[in-house]
Amino acid sequence: MATVETARRYTVVAILLHWTSALCVLALIGMGLTMTHAGLAPMRQFQLYQWHKSVGITVLALTVLRVLWRLTHRPPAHPAGMPAREHRAAGAAHGLLYLLLVGLPLTGWAVVSLSPFNIPTVLYGLVPWPHLPLAWLVPDKAAAEGVLKLVHAYGAWLLTALLTLHVAAALRHHLILRDDVLRRMLPASAPPTSSAPLGSPR
């Protein structure tokens, strides 16, 4: 039977997947802003696009693993006394985060697959990655590509805003409420700061 401390912490696998995904997403945001606003030379921009696609597919794979792990391993409970509206808000935010972490790589992959340039994707310069078989589904590839580019761009801004909110909420729990919400996701952590009863499970 798990101890209280173990029950209050995420598993090592969940922590590793979380922080690896976080680093990849931050890299994607940085690369996306650089690609679209830095005025890079064509070859440098091409190289950055290849890296962006590689990391994007990595995030998609990590997110699938995270969802499978979460479905088979019960996460820690919310802090005791956490209001019901915050339970709902946290659940909605996590759900939207997972949706974006799947949807954004898929829309990016679709944009590349519909591009008239038909540029191949080679993950990290090593692994050839196929296009999605979308050409036969849409009569106007250029129009579909344009729509998906907008969806991808606005989705990236939404993800950035949601991540900012996610970080702010974690810091609020850690610095103001002084509970274990952030501590239990850190790779190395001191024992929980509170011995209050566990709240309802996520």
PDB file of C-alpha atoms in Angstrom, residues 14 22 46 51 69 76 99-100 106 113 115 133 139 176 187 190 201:
ATOM      1  CA  ALA A  14       4.986  11.117 -15.107  1.00  0.00           C
ATOM      2  CA  ALA A  22       7.606  21.298 -21.087  1.00  0.00           C
ATOM      3  CA  PHE A  46      14.600  25.772 -43.594  1.00  0.00           C
ATOM      4  CA  TRP A  51      13.838  21.208 -36.115  1.00  0.00           C
ATOM      5  CA  TRP A  69       0.269   6.711 -18.390  1.00  0.00           C
ATOM      6  CA  PRO A  76      -2.141  12.631  -6.828  1.00  0.00           C
ATOM      7  CA  LEU A  99      -5.991  18.842 -26.524  1.00  0.00           C
ATOM      8  CA  LEU A 100      -3.551  21.503 -27.745  1.00  0.00           C
ATOM      9  CA  LEU A 106      -1.375  17.351 -35.939  1.00  0.00           C
ATOM     10  CA  SER A 113       1.409  17.446 -45.847  1.00  0.00           C
ATOM     11  CA  SER A 115       2.090  22.256 -48.814  1.00  0.00           C
ATOM     12  CA  PRO A 133      -2.642  11.266 -46.759  1.00  0.00           C
ATOM     13  CA  PRO A 139     -10.404  19.644 -53.369  1.00  0.00           C
ATOM     14  CA  ILE A 176       0.916  31.827  -1.529  1.00  0.00           C
ATOM     15  CA  PRO A 187      12.212  15.798 -10.010  1.00  0.00           C
ATOM     16  CA  ALA A 190      11.636  17.441   0.121  1.00  0.00           C
ATOM     17  CA  PRO A 201      -8.706  12.611  -6.916  1.00  0.00           C
TER      18      PRO A 201
END
